[in-house]
Coordinates of C-alpha atoms in Angstrom, one line a residue:
M68 CA 20.8 -51.7 46.2
D69 CA 19.9 -55.1 48.6
I70 CA 21.2 -58.1 47.1
I71 CA 18.4 -59.3 49.1
T72 CA 15.1 -59.5 49.7
A73 CA 12.9 -57.1 51.9
E74 CA 11.5 -60.3 54.1
Q75 CA 15.2 -62.5 53.8
R76 CA 16.5 -58.9 55.3
S77 CA 13.5 -58.8 58.1
R78 CA 14.9 -62.0 59.2
N79 CA 18.0 -61.4 59.1
M80 CA 17.5 -58.0 60.9
A81 CA 14.8 -60.4 63.8
A82 CA 17.9 -63.0 64.7
I83 CA 20.1 -60.2 65.9
R84 CA 19.5 -60.4 69.8
S85 CA 20.6 -56.8 71.9
G86 CA 21.5 -59.3 75.1
N87 CA 23.2 -62.3 76.2
T88 CA 25.0 -62.5 72.6
R89 CA 27.9 -64.8 72.8
P90 CA 30.4 -62.4 73.2
E91 CA 28.7 -60.7 76.1
L92 CA 28.1 -64.3 77.3
Y93 CA 32.2 -64.6 76.9
L94 CA 33.2 -61.3 78.6
R95 CA 30.6 -63.1 81.7
K96 CA 32.2 -65.7 82.1
L97 CA 36.0 -64.9 82.0
L98 CA 34.9 -62.2 84.0
F99 CA 33.5 -65.1 87.0
S100 CA 35.9 -67.5 86.2
M101 CA 38.4 -64.7 87.5
G102 CA 36.3 -63.8 90.8
Y103 CA 34.6 -60.9 89.8
R104 CA 30.8 -60.8 90.7
Y105 CA 27.7 -58.3 88.9
S106 CA 24.9 -57.9 87.9
I107 CA 23.5 -57.7 84.8
N108 CA 21.5 -55.5 82.9
S109 CA 21.6 -52.7 86.8
K110 CA 18.3 -50.2 86.5
K111 CA 20.0 -48.6 88.6
V112 CA 22.7 -47.3 87.1
P113 CA 22.1 -45.3 83.7
G114 CA 22.5 -47.4 80.7
H115 CA 21.3 -50.7 82.4
P116 CA 25.0 -51.3 81.8
D117 CA 25.8 -55.0 79.7
I118 CA 27.5 -55.8 83.1
Y119 CA 28.3 -53.5 86.8
L120 CA 30.8 -54.3 89.4
R121 CA 28.9 -52.7 92.4
K122 CA 32.0 -53.1 94.2
Y123 CA 34.6 -51.8 91.7
N124 CA 31.2 -49.1 90.2
T125 CA 31.9 -50.2 86.8
A126 CA 29.6 -49.9 83.9
V127 CA 30.5 -52.4 81.6
F128 CA 28.8 -52.0 77.8
I129 CA 29.8 -54.5 74.9
N130 CA 28.9 -52.9 71.9
G131 CA 28.8 -54.0 68.1
C132 CA 32.2 -53.4 66.0
K133 CA 34.1 -50.2 65.5
Y134 CA 34.9 -51.3 62.4
S135 CA 31.6 -51.7 60.9
Y136 CA 30.5 -50.2 57.7
M137 CA 27.7 -48.2 56.5
P138 CA 24.7 -50.6 54.5
K139 CA 24.6 -49.5 51.0
S140 CA 20.5 -49.4 51.7
R141 CA 18.5 -46.9 53.0
V142 CA 21.5 -44.6 53.5
E143 CA 19.4 -42.2 55.1
F144 CA 18.7 -44.2 57.9
W145 CA 21.3 -46.3 59.1
Q146 CA 23.6 -42.1 58.6
K147 CA 21.0 -41.4 60.9
K148 CA 21.1 -44.0 62.9
F149 CA 24.2 -44.3 63.4
E150 CA 24.6 -40.9 64.1
M151 CA 22.1 -40.6 67.3
N152 CA 23.7 -43.2 68.7
I153 CA 26.8 -41.9 69.0
R154 CA 25.0 -39.0 70.2
R155 CA 22.9 -40.9 72.9
D156 CA 26.8 -42.5 73.6
G157 CA 28.3 -38.8 74.9
V158 CA 24.7 -38.3 76.8
L159 CA 25.2 -41.9 78.7
K160 CA 29.1 -41.1 79.4
A161 CA 28.5 -37.6 80.5
E162 CA 25.7 -39.5 83.0
L163 CA 27.5 -42.4 84.3
K164 CA 30.5 -39.3 84.8
D165 CA 28.1 -37.1 86.9
A166 CA 26.9 -40.3 88.9
D167 CA 30.7 -41.4 89.4
V168 CA 30.3 -44.3 88.4
K169 CA 33.5 -46.1 85.9
C170 CA 32.3 -46.8 82.0
L171 CA 34.5 -49.7 80.5
V172 CA 33.2 -50.1 76.5
I173 CA 34.2 -53.2 74.7
W174 CA 34.0 -53.5 71.0
E175 CA 32.5 -57.4 70.2
C176 CA 35.4 -57.4 67.5
S177 CA 37.9 -57.6 70.5
I178 CA 36.3 -60.1 72.5
K179 CA 35.6 -61.8 69.1
K180 CA 39.8 -61.2 69.1
M181 CA 39.9 -63.0 72.4
G182 CA 38.1 -66.4 72.0
K183 CA 40.7 -67.1 69.2
N184 CA 44.1 -65.9 70.3
P185 CA 44.7 -66.7 74.2
E186 CA 48.2 -64.2 74.5
F187 CA 45.5 -61.2 73.2
C188 CA 42.7 -62.6 76.0
S189 CA 45.5 -62.2 78.6
E190 CA 46.3 -59.1 77.7
I191 CA 43.0 -57.6 77.9
L192 CA 42.1 -59.6 80.9
S193 CA 45.1 -57.6 82.3
E194 CA 44.0 -54.4 81.4
I195 CA 40.4 -54.8 82.5
T196 CA 42.2 -55.7 85.9
E197 CA 43.4 -52.5 85.5
F198 CA 41.3 -50.3 84.8
F199 CA 38.4 -51.9 88.3
K200 CA 41.4 -50.6 89.8
S201 CA 42.0 -47.7 89.1
Q202 CA 40.7 -44.0 90.0
N203 CA 40.4 -43.8 85.4
L204 CA 36.5 -43.1 84.6
Y205 CA 36.5 -44.3 81.1
M206 CA 38.4 -46.9 78.5
E207 CA 37.7 -48.6 75.7
L208 CA 39.2 -51.4 74.3

């Protein structure tokens, strides 16, 4: 059972943005300050990634926290939605691989941790830099 009204839930859900989120803006500013140039939501790349670095042929997707939980209301709806998202991400990963585009998935919880811990931030940024220059096609952080 939900602890807030349907109207409050609707307002909460309407306030959630799909693009230009704080974690996304934070990462974009960090990458730009490091000298990386990118396009945002490139229509030329499968999945329209949050960030696309043409020089490195790399699509960057910023996903919600991987430690999210299943909502207690409308369980069937959310289960189906999560399953469809996982399926869609698998298809997208295959499309990117077929197009020889590297794929980097960064979870919001990692980006939030980067903002709180400078040591962790520099560690993640060095991993990102290594990935851009590597031959690997996929990485999750």
